Short mmCIF file of C-alpha atoms in Angstrom, two decimals:
data_model
loop_
_atom_site.label_atom_id
_atom_site.label_comp_id
_atom_site.label_asym_id
_atom_site.label_seq_id
_atom_site.Cartn_x
_atom_site.Cartn_y
_atom_site.Cartn_z
CA MET A 134 117.40 83.90 130.31
CA GLU A 135 118.52 82.40 127.29
CA GLU A 136 122.50 83.13 126.48
CA ILE A 137 123.24 86.23 124.45
CA ASN A 138 126.48 87.12 122.84
CA PHE A 139 126.91 90.75 123.58
CA ASP A 140 129.98 90.83 121.90
CA LYS A 141 128.70 91.99 118.72
CA TYR A 142 127.21 95.29 120.52
CA LYS A 143 130.70 96.38 121.76
CA ASN A 144 132.70 98.72 119.58
CA ILE A 145 130.31 99.33 116.97
CA LYS A 146 131.86 101.44 114.15
CA ARG A 147 130.67 102.46 110.82
CA THR A 148 131.96 100.62 108.11
CA PHE A 149 131.53 103.22 105.79
CA GLY A 150 134.83 105.17 106.36
CA ARG A 151 134.70 109.03 107.34
CA ASP A 152 137.26 109.57 105.00
CA ILE A 153 135.39 108.44 101.81
CA ILE A 154 133.31 111.22 99.31
CA ASN A 155 129.94 109.87 99.96
CA LEU A 156 127.48 110.76 96.80
CA ASN A 157 124.49 109.50 98.90
CA PRO A 158 121.79 112.32 98.09
CA ILE A 159 120.06 111.28 101.69
CA GLN A 160 123.20 111.79 103.31
CA ARG A 161 124.50 115.07 101.60
CA GLY A 162 122.79 117.38 103.44
CA GLY A 163 122.84 115.73 106.60
CA GLU A 164 126.79 115.90 107.32
CA LEU A 165 127.40 117.49 110.83
CA PRO A 166 129.88 120.47 111.12
CA LEU A 167 132.55 120.05 113.79
CA GLN A 168 130.59 122.42 116.29
CA SER A 169 127.54 120.09 116.34
CA LYS A 170 129.68 117.15 116.92
CA GLN A 171 131.11 119.32 119.79
CA ALA A 172 127.63 120.24 120.86
CA ILE A 173 126.42 116.64 120.80
CA TYR A 174 129.10 115.49 123.57
CA GLU A 175 128.01 118.08 126.19
CA TYR A 176 124.39 116.43 125.65
CA TRP A 177 124.36 112.75 124.73
CA ASP A 178 123.60 111.77 128.28
CA GLY A 179 119.67 110.65 128.31
CA TYR A 180 117.68 113.97 129.42
CA SER A 181 120.27 116.15 129.41
CA VAL A 182 118.65 118.76 127.66
CA CYS A 183 115.88 119.02 130.41
CA ASP A 184 118.41 119.88 133.24
CA TYR A 185 116.53 122.89 133.16
CA CYS A 186 113.07 121.96 131.99
CA GLY A 187 110.04 124.51 131.41
CA GLY A 188 107.30 122.22 131.39
CA ARG A 189 107.55 121.50 127.75
CA LEU A 190 110.75 120.98 125.30
CA ASP A 191 109.99 124.18 123.38
CA LYS A 192 110.15 126.34 126.62
CA VAL A 193 113.56 125.21 127.78
CA GLU A 194 115.80 128.17 127.52
CA THR A 195 119.43 126.44 128.59
CA PRO A 196 120.09 125.32 126.38
CA PRO A 197 118.29 127.97 124.10
CA ILE A 198 115.75 125.53 122.54
CA HIS A 199 112.91 128.37 123.42
CA GLU A 200 115.14 131.03 121.31
CA TYR A 201 116.14 128.45 118.48
CA LEU A 202 112.36 128.02 117.50
CA ILE A 203 111.76 131.51 117.54
CA ASP A 204 114.51 132.14 115.33
CA ILE A 205 114.32 129.46 112.88
CA SER A 206 110.82 130.48 112.25
CA LYS A 207 111.95 133.94 111.29
CA PHE A 208 114.42 132.20 109.10
CA LEU A 209 111.99 130.37 107.26
CA GLY A 210 109.43 133.41 106.83
CA MET A 211 106.76 131.18 109.43
CA ASP A 212 105.34 132.17 112.47
CA VAL A 213 105.88 129.12 115.10
CA THR A 214 107.82 126.06 114.64
CA ARG A 215 108.35 122.67 116.82
CA PRO A 216 110.89 120.11 116.73
CA THR A 217 109.58 116.86 115.39
CA HIS A 218 111.33 113.35 114.34
CA GLY A 219 111.35 114.06 110.83
CA ALA A 220 109.28 115.42 107.97
CA ARG A 221 107.22 112.27 108.06
CA GLU A 222 105.93 112.82 111.77
CA SER A 223 105.52 116.37 110.61
CA LYS A 224 103.05 115.55 108.00
CA PHE A 225 101.13 113.17 110.22
CA ILE A 226 100.70 115.84 112.70
CA VAL A 227 99.01 118.18 110.20
CA MET A 228 96.78 115.56 108.95
CA ASN A 229 95.77 114.51 112.33
CA ALA A 230 94.86 117.58 113.79
CA LEU A 231 93.45 119.31 110.79
CA CYS A 232 91.55 116.80 108.74
CA ASN A 233 88.09 114.70 109.41
CA LYS A 234 88.07 110.93 108.87
CA GLY A 235 87.81 110.16 105.24
CA ASP A 236 88.64 113.77 103.84
CA TYR A 237 90.80 113.63 101.00
CA VAL A 238 94.49 114.82 100.96
CA VAL A 239 95.44 116.41 97.42
CA LEU A 240 98.98 115.42 96.80
CA ASP A 241 101.69 115.34 93.54
CA GLY A 242 102.51 111.47 91.98
CA ASN A 243 106.35 112.02 93.02
CA ALA A 244 105.06 112.21 96.83
CA HIS A 245 107.50 110.19 99.10
CA TYR A 246 105.84 107.03 100.49
CA THR A 247 105.63 108.34 103.97
CA SER A 248 102.88 110.85 102.75
CA PHE A 249 100.49 108.17 101.62
CA VAL A 250 101.57 106.11 104.93
CA ALA A 251 100.73 109.01 106.69
CA ILE A 252 97.10 109.49 105.04
CA GLU A 253 96.45 105.93 105.79
CA ARG A 254 97.53 105.98 109.39
CA ALA A 255 95.45 109.49 109.99
CA LYS A 256 92.37 107.35 108.09
CA LEU A 257 92.02 109.58 105.13
CA ASN A 258 91.84 109.18 101.48
CA SER A 259 94.37 110.15 98.50
CA ALA A 260 93.70 111.79 95.40
CA VAL A 261 96.86 111.95 93.09
CA VAL A 262 98.09 114.62 90.80
CA PRO A 263 100.07 112.75 88.59
CA HIS A 264 103.25 113.52 86.65
CA ASN A 265 104.06 113.67 83.04
CA GLY A 266 106.04 110.12 83.24
CA TYR A 267 109.43 109.36 81.45
CA PRO A 268 112.02 111.20 81.25
CA THR A 269 111.00 114.30 83.21
CA TYR A 270 108.28 113.07 85.68
CA GLU A 271 107.45 116.70 85.86
CA VAL A 272 104.18 117.56 88.03
CA ASN A 273 102.05 120.56 86.23
CA ALA A 274 100.87 122.79 89.00
CA GLU A 275 97.68 123.71 87.34
CA LYS A 276 96.80 119.75 87.54
CA TYR A 277 96.13 120.78 91.10
CA SER A 278 92.94 122.62 90.05
CA GLU A 279 91.90 120.08 87.93
CA ILE A 280 92.11 117.36 90.79
CA ILE A 281 90.32 119.84 93.38
CA ASP A 282 87.53 120.57 90.96
CA ASN A 283 86.97 116.94 90.21
CA LEU A 284 86.87 116.40 93.97
CA GLU A 285 84.16 119.10 94.76
CA ASP A 286 82.11 118.21 91.76
CA GLU A 287 81.87 114.53 93.44
CA LYS A 288 81.09 116.11 96.69
CA LYS A 289 84.08 114.62 98.40
CA PRO A 290 85.83 116.52 101.38
CA ILE A 291 89.15 117.85 100.84
CA GLY A 292 91.29 118.25 104.16
CA LEU A 293 94.68 119.04 102.64
CA ILE A 294 96.40 120.27 100.03
CA LEU A 295 100.36 118.47 99.71
CA LEU A 296 103.25 119.19 97.59
CA THR A 297 106.76 117.53 97.55
CA HIS A 298 108.98 120.65 97.08
CA VAL A 299 111.58 118.07 95.76
CA GLU A 300 111.20 114.74 95.70
CA GLY A 301 113.76 111.92 96.60
CA ASN A 302 113.68 110.27 93.19
CA TYR A 303 114.54 112.61 90.26
CA GLY A 304 115.13 115.93 92.49
CA ASN A 305 112.67 118.15 90.65
CA LEU A 306 112.03 121.39 92.21
CA GLN A 307 108.21 122.13 92.20
CA ASN A 308 106.42 125.19 91.64
CA ALA A 309 105.31 125.48 95.06
CA GLU A 310 104.44 129.05 95.35
CA LYS A 311 101.73 128.34 92.35
CA VAL A 312 100.10 125.17 94.07
CA GLY A 313 100.11 127.39 97.10
CA LYS A 314 98.12 130.12 95.28
CA ILE A 315 95.61 127.29 94.14
CA ALA A 316 95.26 126.28 97.42
CA LYS A 317 94.56 129.75 99.07
CA LYS A 318 92.07 130.81 96.21
CA LYS A 319 90.35 127.11 96.74
CA GLY A 320 90.26 127.77 100.80
CA TYR A 321 92.44 124.82 101.73
CA PRO A 322 95.58 124.53 104.15
CA PHE A 323 98.84 123.79 102.18
CA LEU A 324 101.69 121.70 103.53
CA LEU A 325 104.77 121.65 101.44
CA ASN A 326 107.18 118.87 102.15
CA CYS A 327 110.63 120.51 102.47
CA ALA A 328 112.63 117.25 103.17
CA TYR A 329 115.10 118.26 100.60
CA THR A 330 115.14 121.63 100.32
CA VAL A 331 114.99 123.77 103.86
CA GLY A 332 118.79 123.50 105.01
CA ARG A 333 120.16 123.09 101.74
CA MET A 334 118.46 126.15 99.70
CA PRO A 335 116.72 129.22 100.48
CA VAL A 336 113.17 128.66 101.51
CA ASN A 337 110.62 131.33 102.80
CA GLY A 338 107.34 129.40 103.66
CA LYS A 339 104.92 132.62 103.43
CA LYS A 340 106.62 133.75 99.86
CA LEU A 341 105.53 130.24 98.68
CA ASN A 342 101.70 130.51 100.20
CA ALA A 343 102.55 127.34 102.59
CA ASP A 344 100.40 127.27 105.79
CA PHE A 345 102.82 124.38 106.94
CA LEU A 346 106.87 123.29 106.26
CA ALA A 347 107.46 119.90 106.78
CA ILE A 348 111.25 119.70 107.35
CA SER A 349 114.05 117.32 107.72
CA GLY A 350 116.87 117.66 109.90
CA HIS A 351 118.90 114.40 109.02
CA LYS A 352 118.21 114.88 105.39
CA SER A 353 119.07 118.49 104.91
CA MET A 354 119.82 120.45 108.12
CA ALA A 355 123.10 119.08 109.31
CA ALA A 356 121.46 117.48 112.20
CA ALA A 357 121.76 113.90 114.05
CA SER A 358 118.68 111.54 113.07
CA PRO A 359 115.86 111.60 113.76
CA CYS A 360 114.91 114.95 113.79
CA GLY A 361 112.72 117.50 111.97
CA LEU A 362 110.73 120.64 112.16
CA LEU A 363 107.37 121.43 111.51
CA SER A 364 106.93 125.26 110.80
CA ILE A 365 103.23 126.79 110.93
CA ASN A 366 101.38 130.01 110.16
CA ASN A 367 99.31 131.35 112.78
CA GLU A 368 95.96 130.98 111.23
CA TYR A 369 96.57 127.00 112.08
CA GLY A 370 98.58 127.23 115.14
CA ASP A 371 95.61 126.68 117.56
CA LYS A 372 94.72 123.53 115.91
CA ILE A 373 98.06 122.01 115.57
CA LEU A 374 99.36 123.23 118.79
CA ARG A 375 96.46 122.27 121.29
CA THR A 376 97.17 121.05 124.55
CA SER A 377 95.68 118.36 126.75
CA LYS A 378 92.60 118.39 128.95
CA THR A 379 94.48 116.20 131.69
CA HIS A 380 97.92 117.68 131.39
CA VAL A 381 97.39 121.33 130.17
CA VAL A 382 101.04 122.32 129.25
CA LYS A 383 101.41 119.67 127.06
CA GLU A 384 100.87 119.73 123.29
CA ILE A 385 98.66 116.77 122.09
CA GLU A 386 100.14 116.51 118.57
CA MET A 387 103.65 116.62 120.05
CA LEU A 388 103.08 114.11 122.39
CA GLY A 389 104.24 116.64 125.29
CA CYS A 390 108.03 117.02 123.84
CA THR A 391 109.21 115.55 120.66
CA SER A 392 112.88 115.04 119.11
CA ARG A 393 114.44 116.06 122.74
CA GLY A 394 118.21 115.45 123.31
CA VAL A 395 121.14 114.80 120.47
CA PRO A 396 118.68 115.61 117.63
CA ILE A 397 117.71 119.23 118.74
CA VAL A 398 121.05 119.88 119.91
CA SER A 399 122.69 119.18 116.87
CA LEU A 400 119.72 121.51 114.75
CA MET A 401 120.45 124.37 117.39
CA ALA A 402 124.25 123.99 116.65
CA SER A 403 124.12 123.67 112.83
CA PHE A 404 121.86 126.67 112.58
CA PRO A 405 124.48 129.32 112.09
CA TYR A 406 126.10 126.54 109.56
CA ILE A 407 123.33 126.27 107.43
CA ALA A 408 122.26 129.99 107.37
CA GLU A 409 125.75 130.46 105.56
CA ARG A 410 125.47 127.23 103.39
CA VAL A 411 121.96 128.36 101.93
CA LYS A 412 123.77 131.41 100.58
CA LYS A 413 125.84 129.50 98.09
CA TRP A 414 122.96 127.54 96.70
CA ASN A 415 123.64 128.68 93.11
CA GLU A 416 127.08 127.56 93.57
CA GLU A 417 125.83 124.04 94.64
CA LEU A 418 123.87 124.21 91.19
CA LYS A 419 126.69 124.99 89.07
CA LYS A 420 128.27 121.92 90.48
CA THR A 421 125.45 119.87 89.88
CA GLN A 422 124.94 121.07 86.26
CA PHE A 423 128.72 120.42 85.71
CA VAL A 424 128.31 117.03 86.81
CA VAL A 425 125.30 116.46 84.60
CA ASN A 426 127.24 117.88 81.66
CA GLU A 427 130.34 115.90 82.34
CA LEU A 428 128.51 112.45 82.80
CA GLU A 429 126.09 112.96 79.79
CA SER A 430 128.96 113.49 77.46
CA ILE A 431 130.21 109.69 78.16
CA GLY A 432 126.90 108.11 77.54
CA PHE A 433 124.78 109.07 81.03
CA LYS A 434 121.16 110.59 80.49
CA GLN A 435 119.90 112.49 83.72
CA LEU A 436 116.30 111.83 84.34
CA GLY A 437 114.02 114.74 85.55
CA VAL A 438 113.39 118.17 84.81
CA LYS A 439 116.31 120.05 82.75
CA PRO A 440 118.31 122.12 83.68
CA LYS A 441 118.53 120.96 87.15
CA GLN A 442 117.34 123.15 90.03
CA HIS A 443 118.24 120.82 92.81
CA ASP A 444 121.39 118.71 93.91
CA LEU A 445 119.83 115.43 93.79
CA THR A 446 120.43 113.89 90.66
CA LYS A 447 119.41 110.51 88.81
CA PHE A 448 120.77 109.22 85.71
CA GLU A 449 120.15 106.42 83.07
CA SER A 450 123.20 104.87 82.86
CA PRO A 451 123.24 102.44 79.95
CA ILE A 452 126.98 102.31 79.54
CA LEU A 453 127.57 101.30 82.90
CA ASP A 454 124.93 98.23 82.18
CA GLU A 455 126.88 97.57 78.94
CA ILE A 456 130.07 96.99 80.80
CA ALA A 457 128.08 95.05 83.52
CA GLN A 458 126.96 92.59 81.04
CA LYS A 459 130.58 91.50 80.24
CA ASN A 460 132.27 92.05 83.46
CA LYS A 461 133.07 89.26 85.55
CA ARG A 462 131.80 90.99 88.85
CA LYS A 463 128.72 91.78 87.06
CA GLY A 464 126.77 95.06 88.32
CA TYR A 465 129.08 95.19 91.48
CA PHE A 466 132.08 96.62 89.45
CA PHE A 467 130.97 100.32 89.58
CA TYR A 468 130.72 99.91 93.21
CA GLU A 469 133.80 98.42 93.69
CA GLU A 470 135.90 100.67 91.55
CA LEU A 471 134.52 104.00 93.27
CA LYS A 472 135.47 102.40 96.66
CA LYS A 473 138.92 101.72 95.30
CA ARG A 474 139.03 105.51 94.73
CA GLY A 475 137.74 106.47 98.05
CA ILE A 476 134.05 107.41 96.52
CA GLY A 477 131.03 105.72 98.14
CA GLY A 478 127.23 106.31 98.50
CA ILE A 479 126.21 104.36 95.23
CA LYS A 480 123.86 101.53 95.66
CA ARG A 481 125.67 98.54 95.01
CA GLY A 482 125.16 96.15 92.25
CA THR A 483 123.11 99.05 90.36
CA THR A 484 124.12 99.98 86.91
CA LYS A 485 120.93 100.78 84.78
CA GLU A 486 120.14 103.85 87.08
CA VAL A 487 122.49 105.74 89.14
CA LYS A 488 121.49 108.45 91.94
CA LEU A 489 123.63 110.90 93.43
CA SER A 490 124.43 114.42 94.96
CA VAL A 491 127.69 116.44 95.25
CA TYR A 492 125.94 118.72 97.40
CA GLY A 493 128.59 120.50 100.04
CA LEU A 494 131.17 118.90 97.94
CA SER A 495 134.47 121.37 96.95
CA TRP A 496 135.04 121.75 93.25
CA GLU A 497 138.01 119.74 93.71
CA GLN A 498 136.20 116.85 95.11
CA VAL A 499 133.52 117.35 92.39
CA ASN A 500 136.07 117.14 89.42
CA TYR A 501 137.56 114.02 91.15
CA VAL A 502 134.29 112.38 91.31
CA VAL A 503 133.42 112.82 87.59
CA ASN A 504 137.19 112.16 86.46
CA SER A 505 137.05 109.02 88.51
CA ILE A 506 133.51 107.76 86.91
CA LYS A 507 135.23 108.81 83.28
CA GLU A 508 138.37 106.62 84.20
CA ILE A 509 136.47 103.60 85.47
CA VAL A 510 134.29 103.51 82.10
CA LYS A 511 137.27 103.78 79.98
CA GLU A 512 139.30 101.17 81.84
CA CYS A 513 136.26 98.65 81.83
CA ILE A 514 134.74 99.20 78.58
CA GLY A 515 136.98 96.63 76.89
CA ARG A 516 137.18 94.27 79.81
#
C-alpha cells in the first residue's frame, strides 16, 4: 500500500469557534440544545439504536423511535412519518413512488436545486411557475393554475405539484394553503418542501392542504446532519410505504431503514425543544424585521417580499461594495471585521450581497450584531 499520512485525521477540530455568533441561515435552525448532545453521547457507536431491533427502524421502541414518529405526525398535523437523510431525499421518495416516467412536476421558480435534481433522477420533467423577478422574487400562487392548465391542454401528464414553503435565497414565505387548494381542485398530489419552516415556525400540513411535507432536520429541527423527515397523509401511505416482495418487512423507498443512529436520536432529543421554540415565532419575526429596518438605515436593501415573514434575509449591500473598492483587503474586509467582533457565518469575500439570519439569537446578541455592522461601516467608510 502506498504510504498515507494519517496525522491529518487525528484531533480534527472545527475551525469555526463555538463561541462565535453564527449568522449563516443554513445553520441557525440546526444548532443542537444540550439534551440532544447528551443523547448523542449515548448512541454515537455504529448501530447502537438497533440494540432492540424491531425489524425496521420505525418499529424500534427503545429508544422510542416508534412513538416519536407517531408524535411528530401529530405535531405536524399529518398521518404518518418516516425518517430520511433530508428534505431532498424526501422529495425524491415521493416522486419515485408516485410518478410515472415522463410525468411533469409543477414547481416554483425559487425551488431548491435538489428539487430539480430529484426530478431528473426520477426521470421526470419539470414545469416551472416563474417568480416576478427583482427585487421581490415572489411566486404568485394563481400562476400554478395557469401552468397546470397549459400542461393539460397540451396533454402532458402531471404527476406532482411541488411548492417550496420558504426558499433559501430570499426567504419568501409562500402561500402554501392556496397552492394546496389548487392542487386538490385539479386532483394532483401536493408536496410542500419545508426545509426552512418545520422546526422554526408552526406548520400544520393538513391546514395547508399538503399531502406530503419534506423536512430537514439539520437545517431547521436542531438535529445532527444528515437527517430529515417525510410526513404523509393516509391517502398516499400505501404507495409511499409499500414493502418489498423479497423482504416483506422492509419499505422499498426507505431502503429498509433510513437516517439511523445519531441523526434520529438527535431529532428525538430535540423534539421538546423545537416544540417550544416554534411558539416564539412572532418574536423571531420581530428580531428579523428589526435587523432589516436597522441595516436599511445605513444603505442596505432587503431583497424578497416585505415585510419579512421568515428569518432568512438577503440584502443588497452597495455600501459594503463601495468600501471594498477602496479597502486594501477588498471584499474580505467585512468578513474579517465581523470575525474580530466574534461574528461569523457571512460568506468570505462577498460584499455586493449579504445573506444572514438571527434566528434563535437573544435580543442582546441581535443588537450586538446590528451595532457591529454599523460600526464596521462607520470605521471603514473613510479608509
